[in-house]
Amino acid sequence: MKKILMAGFEPFGQDKINPALEAVKLLDGKEINGGIIISCEVPVVRYKSVDVVVEAIKKHQPDIVITIGQAAGRAEITPERIAMNIDDYRIPDNEGNQVIDEPVIEEGPAAYFSTLPIKAMVEALQLKNIPAQVSNTAGSFVCNHIFYGVQHYLVGSKITHGFVHIPLLPEQAQGTEHPSLPLTTIVEGLAILAQAALDNKEDKAIGGGTIC
Ligand code: PCA
């Protein structure tokens, strides 16, 4: 049975809850077709976030790693395509680090692509009527940092990894203009993503893309 490590971020900024953490807690130990999901909690802290996931990888020896965070303002579950080698924090992380235009890894390449089948994952979600779309930017805060840092650690490894942003929960979005998704839908969506990652060694060539 394959292992899928799902790592969800703790709350940060003004938020008291992070749907990523709530969802992965509910998915811990869940069996899917040919695999089992293991979850872990990740601090919203520069460097430490990557260290925690690397420790979990060493401990559990997963086949697939999916790191997950919230994206206020997004209406869909969005597998990220690319991680860039920049930390540019508009707000401090949970230990007060606020850096401007510093690399995630000195001497690292400009960017890494997700090694998850992002198009197949989006297709699998849409087939179940769960809103989903590929995203071409994970921002420049700790989500991009962990995405880049874990990809860097996994260079040359057989373990595949990518980052997924999810919308806010209805209770977080209340009184704001932000869209939201219920926790049950997010949990169902992440299980579908894990299954799609397991079932598709190669990504599907599905058209789309964005035009500016
Ligand atoms: N979202 C933030 C960091 C943690 C999280 O859940 C981000 O998008 O960078």
PDB file of C-alpha atoms and ligand atoms in Angstrom:
ATOM      1  CA  MET A   1       0.000   0.000   0.000  1.00  0.00           C
ATOM      2  CA  LYS A   2       1.377   3.418  -0.984  1.00  0.00           C
ATOM      3  CA  LYS A   3       1.641   6.234   1.536  1.00  0.00           C
ATOM      4  CA  ILE A   4       0.472   9.765   0.873  1.00  0.00           C
ATOM      5  CA  LEU A   5       1.703  12.363   3.343  1.00  0.00           C
ATOM      6  CA  MET A   6      -0.668  15.336   3.567  1.00  0.00           C
ATOM      7  CA  ALA A   7       0.810  18.282   5.466  1.00  0.00           C
ATOM      8  CA  GLY A   8      -1.534  21.100   6.488  1.00  0.00           C
ATOM      9  CA  PHE A   9      -0.611  24.543   7.798  1.00  0.00           C
ATOM     10  CA  GLU A  10      -1.633  25.872  11.219  1.00  0.00           C
ATOM     11  CA  PRO A  11      -3.578  29.182  11.444  1.00  0.00           C
ATOM     12  CA  PHE A  12      -1.706  32.434  10.798  1.00  0.00           C
ATOM     13  CA  GLY A  13      -2.309  36.188  10.627  1.00  0.00           C
ATOM     14  CA  GLN A  14      -5.778  37.136  11.906  1.00  0.00           C
ATOM     15  CA  ASP A  15      -7.196  33.639  11.470  1.00  0.00           C
ATOM     16  CA  LYS A  16      -7.909  31.303  14.389  1.00  0.00           C
ATOM     17  CA  ILE A  17      -8.431  28.316  12.113  1.00  0.00           C
ATOM     18  CA  ASN A  18      -6.815  26.990   8.940  1.00  0.00           C
ATOM     19  CA  PRO A  19      -8.949  24.726   6.737  1.00  0.00           C
ATOM     20  CA  ALA A  20      -5.779  22.943   5.601  1.00  0.00           C
ATOM     21  CA  LEU A  21      -5.060  21.706   9.114  1.00  0.00           C
ATOM     22  CA  GLU A  22      -8.710  20.895   9.857  1.00  0.00           C
ATOM     23  CA  ALA A  23      -8.957  18.858   6.653  1.00  0.00           C
ATOM     24  CA  VAL A  24      -5.718  16.876   7.023  1.00  0.00           C
ATOM     25  CA  LYS A  25      -6.582  15.999  10.630  1.00  0.00           C
ATOM     26  CA  LEU A  26      -9.804  14.395   9.363  1.00  0.00           C
ATOM     27  CA  LEU A  27      -7.907  12.559   6.607  1.00  0.00           C
ATOM     28  CA  ASP A  28      -5.242  11.033   8.861  1.00  0.00           C
ATOM     29  CA  GLY A  29      -5.347   7.228   8.514  1.00  0.00           C
ATOM     30  CA  LYS A  30      -7.914   7.284   5.696  1.00  0.00           C
ATOM     31  CA  GLU A  31      -7.507   4.464   3.214  1.00  0.00           C
ATOM     32  CA  ILE A  32      -7.998   5.149  -0.466  1.00  0.00           C
ATOM     33  CA  ASN A  33      -7.703   2.748  -3.395  1.00  0.00           C
ATOM     34  CA  GLY A  34      -4.142   1.395  -3.113  1.00  0.00           C
ATOM     35  CA  GLY A  35      -2.987   3.867  -0.496  1.00  0.00           C
ATOM     36  CA  ILE A  36      -3.258   5.343   2.946  1.00  0.00           C
ATOM     37  CA  ILE A  37      -3.171   9.016   3.928  1.00  0.00           C
ATOM     38  CA  ILE A  38      -0.932  10.133   6.781  1.00  0.00           C
ATOM     39  CA  SER A  39      -1.127  13.726   7.925  1.00  0.00           C
ATOM     40  CA  CYS A  40       0.971  16.219   9.811  1.00  0.00           C
ATOM     41  CA  GLU A  41       0.650  19.793  11.074  1.00  0.00           C
ATOM     42  CA  VAL A  42       3.032  22.418   9.761  1.00  0.00           C
ATOM     43  CA  PRO A  43       4.015  25.726  11.410  1.00  0.00           C
ATOM     44  CA  VAL A  44       3.631  28.894   9.352  1.00  0.00           C
ATOM     45  CA  VAL A  45       7.292  29.691   9.917  1.00  0.00           C
ATOM     46  CA  ARG A  46      10.069  30.245   7.388  1.00  0.00           C
ATOM     47  CA  TYR A  47      12.540  27.285   7.321  1.00  0.00           C
ATOM     48  CA  LYS A  48      10.794  25.430  10.191  1.00  0.00           C
ATOM     49  CA  SER A  49       7.871  24.632   7.880  1.00  0.00           C
ATOM     50  CA  VAL A  50      10.214  22.763   5.526  1.00  0.00           C
ATOM     51  CA  ASP A  51      12.076  21.087   8.408  1.00  0.00           C
ATOM     52  CA  VAL A  52       8.828  19.671   9.821  1.00  0.00           C
ATOM     53  CA  VAL A  53       7.825  18.163   6.461  1.00  0.00           C
ATOM     54  CA  VAL A  54      11.336  16.775   5.876  1.00  0.00           C
ATOM     55  CA  GLU A  55      11.197  15.111   9.309  1.00  0.00           C
ATOM     56  CA  ALA A  56       7.777  13.630   8.466  1.00  0.00           C
ATOM     57  CA  ILE A  57       9.152  12.340   5.143  1.00  0.00           C
ATOM     58  CA  LYS A  58      12.072  10.669   6.939  1.00  0.00           C
ATOM     59  CA  LYS A  59       9.723   9.143   9.521  1.00  0.00           C
ATOM     60  CA  HIS A  60       6.953   7.889   7.226  1.00  0.00           C
ATOM     61  CA  GLN A  61       8.845   7.272   3.935  1.00  0.00           C
ATOM     62  CA  PRO A  62       5.826   8.321   1.831  1.00  0.00           C
ATOM     63  CA  ASP A  63       5.488   7.826  -1.940  1.00  0.00           C
ATOM     64  CA  ILE A  64       3.651  11.113  -2.439  1.00  0.00           C
ATOM     65  CA  VAL A  65       3.725  14.355  -0.443  1.00  0.00           C
ATOM     66  CA  ILE A  66       1.005  16.990  -0.735  1.00  0.00           C
ATOM     67  CA  THR A  67       1.515  20.218   1.206  1.00  0.00           C
ATOM     68  CA  ILE A  68      -1.646  22.278   1.740  1.00  0.00           C
ATOM     69  CA  GLY A  69      -2.510  25.826   2.782  1.00  0.00           C
ATOM     70  CA  GLN A  70      -5.383  28.292   2.671  1.00  0.00           C
ATOM     71  CA  ALA A  71      -5.737  31.011   0.063  1.00  0.00           C
ATOM     72  CA  ALA A  72      -8.220  33.711   1.079  1.00  0.00           C
ATOM     73  CA  GLY A  73      -9.974  34.938  -2.060  1.00  0.00           C
ATOM     74  CA  ARG A  74      -9.790  31.711  -4.042  1.00  0.00           C
ATOM     75  CA  ALA A  75     -13.030  29.913  -4.866  1.00  0.00           C
ATOM     76  CA  GLU A  76     -11.451  26.678  -6.096  1.00  0.00           C
ATOM     77  CA  ILE A  77      -9.118  23.956  -4.892  1.00  0.00           C
ATOM     78  CA  THR A  78      -5.958  24.908  -6.741  1.00  0.00           C
ATOM     79  CA  PRO A  79      -2.977  22.589  -7.269  1.00  0.00           C
ATOM     80  CA  GLU A  80       0.006  24.873  -7.764  1.00  0.00           C
ATOM     81  CA  ARG A  81       2.203  24.495 -10.828  1.00  0.00           C
ATOM     82  CA  ILE A  82       5.360  26.343  -9.791  1.00  0.00           C
ATOM     83  CA  ALA A  83       7.390  27.320  -6.720  1.00  0.00           C
ATOM     84  CA  MET A  84       9.774  30.270  -6.995  1.00  0.00           C
ATOM     85  CA  ASN A  85      13.009  30.932  -5.129  1.00  0.00           C
ATOM     86  CA  ILE A  86      11.783  34.078  -3.387  1.00  0.00           C
ATOM     87  CA  ASP A  87      10.542  34.932   0.102  1.00  0.00           C
ATOM     88  CA  ASP A  88       8.697  38.270   0.017  1.00  0.00           C
ATOM     89  CA  TYR A  89       6.432  38.440   3.087  1.00  0.00           C
ATOM     90  CA  ARG A  90       3.723  41.122   3.246  1.00  0.00           C
ATOM     91  CA  ILE A  91       2.935  39.994   6.822  1.00  0.00           C
ATOM     92  CA  PRO A  92       5.167  38.390   9.468  1.00  0.00           C
ATOM     93  CA  ASP A  93       5.110  34.599   9.760  1.00  0.00           C
ATOM     94  CA  ASN A  94       4.106  33.019  13.097  1.00  0.00           C
ATOM     95  CA  GLU A  95       7.563  33.690  14.585  1.00  0.00           C
ATOM     96  CA  GLY A  96       7.783  37.284  13.369  1.00  0.00           C
ATOM     97  CA  ASN A  97       9.983  36.721  10.323  1.00  0.00           C
ATOM     98  CA  GLN A  98       9.168  39.255   7.632  1.00  0.00           C
ATOM     99  CA  VAL A  99      11.648  39.258   4.787  1.00  0.00           C
ATOM    100  CA  ILE A 100      11.736  41.100   1.507  1.00  0.00           C
ATOM    101  CA  ASP A 101      13.041  39.545  -1.687  1.00  0.00           C
ATOM    102  CA  GLU A 102      15.332  36.958  -0.137  1.00  0.00           C
ATOM    103  CA  PRO A 103      15.880  33.544  -1.700  1.00  0.00           C
ATOM    104  CA  VAL A 104      14.299  30.446  -0.137  1.00  0.00           C
ATOM    105  CA  ILE A 105      17.572  28.626  -0.833  1.00  0.00           C
ATOM    106  CA  GLU A 106      20.789  30.522  -1.608  1.00  0.00           C
ATOM    107  CA  GLU A 107      22.198  29.213  -4.908  1.00  0.00           C
ATOM    108  CA  GLY A 108      18.943  27.327  -5.637  1.00  0.00           C
ATOM    109  CA  PRO A 109      17.428  27.457  -9.133  1.00  0.00           C
ATOM    110  CA  ALA A 110      14.867  30.180  -9.899  1.00  0.00           C
ATOM    111  CA  ALA A 111      11.958  27.771  -9.638  1.00  0.00           C
ATOM    112  CA  TYR A 112      10.718  24.188  -9.376  1.00  0.00           C
ATOM    113  CA  PHE A 113       7.663  22.645 -10.993  1.00  0.00           C
ATOM    114  CA  SER A 114       5.232  20.473  -9.043  1.00  0.00           C
ATOM    115  CA  THR A 115       5.924  16.789  -9.658  1.00  0.00           C
ATOM    116  CA  LEU A 116       2.251  15.935  -9.026  1.00  0.00           C
ATOM    117  CA  PRO A 117      -0.143  15.325 -11.946  1.00  0.00           C
ATOM    118  CA  ILE A 118      -1.844  18.701 -11.484  1.00  0.00           C
ATOM    119  CA  LYS A 119      -4.057  18.566 -14.597  1.00  0.00           C
ATOM    120  CA  ALA A 120      -5.270  15.053 -13.779  1.00  0.00           C
ATOM    121  CA  MET A 121      -5.985  16.155 -10.217  1.00  0.00           C
ATOM    122  CA  VAL A 122      -8.049  19.128 -11.381  1.00  0.00           C
ATOM    123  CA  GLU A 123      -9.946  16.930 -13.844  1.00  0.00           C
ATOM    124  CA  ALA A 124     -10.740  14.376 -11.127  1.00  0.00           C
ATOM    125  CA  LEU A 125     -12.168  17.126  -8.896  1.00  0.00           C
ATOM    126  CA  GLN A 126     -14.211  18.733 -11.665  1.00  0.00           C
ATOM    127  CA  LEU A 127     -15.701  15.351 -12.582  1.00  0.00           C
ATOM    128  CA  LYS A 128     -17.094  15.267  -9.029  1.00  0.00           C
ATOM    129  CA  ASN A 129     -18.357  18.857  -9.353  1.00  0.00           C
ATOM    130  CA  ILE A 130     -15.819  20.209  -6.886  1.00  0.00           C
ATOM    131  CA  PRO A 131     -14.482  23.606  -8.041  1.00  0.00           C
ATOM    132  CA  ALA A 132     -10.847  23.238  -9.102  1.00  0.00           C
ATOM    133  CA  GLN A 133      -8.276  24.942 -11.283  1.00  0.00           C
ATOM    134  CA  VAL A 134      -4.517  24.859 -11.837  1.00  0.00           C
ATOM    135  CA  SER A 135      -2.814  27.877 -10.225  1.00  0.00           C
ATOM    136  CA  ASN A 136       0.335  29.414 -11.655  1.00  0.00           C
ATOM    137  CA  THR A 137       1.384  31.200  -8.473  1.00  0.00           C
ATOM    138  CA  ALA A 138       1.575  30.083  -4.859  1.00  0.00           C
ATOM    139  CA  GLY A 139       2.298  33.671  -3.765  1.00  0.00           C
ATOM    140  CA  SER A 140       5.553  34.647  -2.053  1.00  0.00           C
ATOM    141  CA  PHE A 141       4.797  33.780   1.595  1.00  0.00           C
ATOM    142  CA  VAL A 142       5.279  30.542   3.559  1.00  0.00           C
ATOM    143  CA  CYS A 143       3.214  28.389   1.167  1.00  0.00           C
ATOM    144  CA  ASN A 144       5.557  29.174  -1.707  1.00  0.00           C
ATOM    145  CA  HIS A 145       8.484  28.751   0.711  1.00  0.00           C
ATOM    146  CA  ILE A 146       7.486  25.232   1.776  1.00  0.00           C
ATOM    147  CA  PHE A 147       6.648  24.252  -1.808  1.00  0.00           C
ATOM    148  CA  TYR A 148      10.095  25.372  -3.006  1.00  0.00           C
ATOM    149  CA  GLY A 149      11.967  24.041   0.034  1.00  0.00           C
ATOM    150  CA  VAL A 150      10.416  20.558  -0.064  1.00  0.00           C
ATOM    151  CA  GLN A 151      10.908  20.304  -3.860  1.00  0.00           C
ATOM    152  CA  HIS A 152      14.555  21.256  -3.339  1.00  0.00           C
ATOM    153  CA  TYR A 153      14.968  18.565  -0.681  1.00  0.00           C
ATOM    154  CA  LEU A 154      13.357  15.965  -2.960  1.00  0.00           C
ATOM    155  CA  VAL A 155      15.525  16.603  -6.044  1.00  0.00           C
ATOM    156  CA  GLY A 156      16.747  13.191  -7.224  1.00  0.00           C
ATOM    157  CA  SER A 157      14.177  11.331  -5.077  1.00  0.00           C
ATOM    158  CA  LYS A 158      11.344   9.115  -6.379  1.00  0.00           C
ATOM    159  CA  ILE A 159       8.920  10.841  -4.009  1.00  0.00           C
ATOM    160  CA  THR A 160       6.549  13.181  -5.837  1.00  0.00           C
ATOM    161  CA  HIS A 161       5.426  16.424  -4.225  1.00  0.00           C
ATOM    162  CA  GLY A 162       3.338  19.471  -4.871  1.00  0.00           C
ATOM    163  CA  PHE A 163       1.410  22.184  -3.090  1.00  0.00           C
ATOM    164  CA  VAL A 164      -2.350  22.753  -3.079  1.00  0.00           C
ATOM    165  CA  HIS A 165      -4.135  25.936  -1.989  1.00  0.00           C
ATOM    166  CA  ILE A 166      -7.710  25.651  -0.731  1.00  0.00           C
ATOM    167  CA  PRO A 167     -10.443  28.265  -0.130  1.00  0.00           C
ATOM    168  CA  LEU A 168     -11.519  29.549   3.275  1.00  0.00           C
ATOM    169  CA  LEU A 169     -14.220  27.858   5.326  1.00  0.00           C
ATOM    170  CA  PRO A 170     -17.661  29.570   5.420  1.00  0.00           C
ATOM    171  CA  GLU A 171     -17.113  30.690   9.042  1.00  0.00           C
ATOM    172  CA  GLN A 172     -13.833  32.399   8.086  1.00  0.00           C
ATOM    173  CA  ALA A 173     -15.343  34.101   5.047  1.00  0.00           C
ATOM    174  CA  GLN A 174     -18.381  35.418   6.921  1.00  0.00           C
ATOM    175  CA  GLY A 175     -18.555  39.214   6.711  1.00  0.00           C
ATOM    176  CA  THR A 176     -15.900  39.355   3.967  1.00  0.00           C
ATOM    177  CA  GLU A 177     -16.100  39.274   0.178  1.00  0.00           C
ATOM    178  CA  HIS A 178     -14.140  36.015   0.090  1.00  0.00           C
ATOM    179  CA  PRO A 179     -15.596  32.840  -1.381  1.00  0.00           C
ATOM    180  CA  SER A 180     -15.546  29.654   0.692  1.00  0.00           C
ATOM    181  CA  LEU A 181     -16.053  25.895   0.609  1.00  0.00           C
ATOM    182  CA  PRO A 182     -17.487  23.694   3.384  1.00  0.00           C
ATOM    183  CA  LEU A 183     -14.973  21.520   5.250  1.00  0.00           C
ATOM    184  CA  THR A 184     -16.722  18.338   4.045  1.00  0.00           C
ATOM    185  CA  THR A 185     -16.156  19.399   0.418  1.00  0.00           C
ATOM    186  CA  ILE A 186     -12.503  20.249   1.096  1.00  0.00           C
ATOM    187  CA  VAL A 187     -11.933  16.891   2.803  1.00  0.00           C
ATOM    188  CA  GLU A 188     -13.645  15.030  -0.057  1.00  0.00           C
ATOM    189  CA  GLY A 189     -11.640  17.085  -2.570  1.00  0.00           C
ATOM    190  CA  LEU A 190      -8.292  16.355  -0.925  1.00  0.00           C
ATOM    191  CA  ALA A 191      -9.054  12.604  -0.854  1.00  0.00           C
ATOM    192  CA  ILE A 192      -9.858  12.807  -4.588  1.00  0.00           C
ATOM    193  CA  LEU A 193      -6.572  14.642  -5.171  1.00  0.00           C
ATOM    194  CA  ALA A 194      -4.634  11.974  -3.283  1.00  0.00           C
ATOM    195  CA  GLN A 195      -6.316   9.258  -5.370  1.00  0.00           C
ATOM    196  CA  ALA A 196      -5.574  11.107  -8.619  1.00  0.00           C
ATOM    197  CA  ALA A 197      -1.940  11.545  -7.597  1.00  0.00           C
ATOM    198  CA  LEU A 198      -1.744   7.803  -6.921  1.00  0.00           C
ATOM    199  CA  ASP A 199      -3.491   6.808 -10.156  1.00  0.00           C
ATOM    200  CA  ASN A 200      -1.594   9.081 -12.565  1.00  0.00           C
ATOM    201  CA  LYS A 201       2.137   8.482 -12.744  1.00  0.00           C
ATOM    202  CA  GLU A 202       2.238  10.862 -15.711  1.00  0.00           C
ATOM    203  CA  ASP A 203       0.107  13.991 -15.908  1.00  0.00           C
ATOM    204  CA  LYS A 204      -2.633  14.267 -18.534  1.00  0.00           C
ATOM    205  CA  ALA A 205      -2.223  16.702 -21.419  1.00  0.00           C
ATOM    206  CA  ILE A 206      -5.377  18.711 -20.809  1.00  0.00           C
ATOM    207  CA  GLY A 207      -5.685  22.118 -22.493  1.00  0.00           C
ATOM    208  CA  GLY A 208      -6.571  25.351 -20.778  1.00  0.00           C
ATOM    209  CA  GLY A 209      -3.952  27.715 -19.496  1.00  0.00           C
ATOM    210  CA  THR A 210      -4.343  31.421 -18.941  1.00  0.00           C
ATOM    211  CA  ILE A 211      -3.929  34.381 -21.300  1.00  0.00           C
ATOM    212  CA  CYS A 212      -3.027  37.786 -19.895  1.00  0.00           C
TER     213      CYS A 212
HETATM  214  N1  PCA B   1      -1.434  30.022   3.610  1.00  0.00           N
HETATM  215  C1  PCA B   1      -0.298  30.907   3.566  1.00  0.00           C
HETATM  216  C2  PCA B   1       0.698  30.335   4.530  1.00  0.00           C
HETATM  217  C3  PCA B   1      -0.029  29.304   5.317  1.00  0.00           C
HETATM  218  C4  PCA B   1      -1.321  29.129   4.638  1.00  0.00           C
HETATM  219  O1  PCA B   1      -2.182  28.294   4.939  1.00  0.00           O
HETATM  220  C5  PCA B   1       0.248  31.148   2.155  1.00  0.00           C
HETATM  221  O2  PCA B   1      -0.514  31.068   1.186  1.00  0.00           O
HETATM  222  O3  PCA B   1       1.437  31.433   2.014  1.00  0.00           O
END
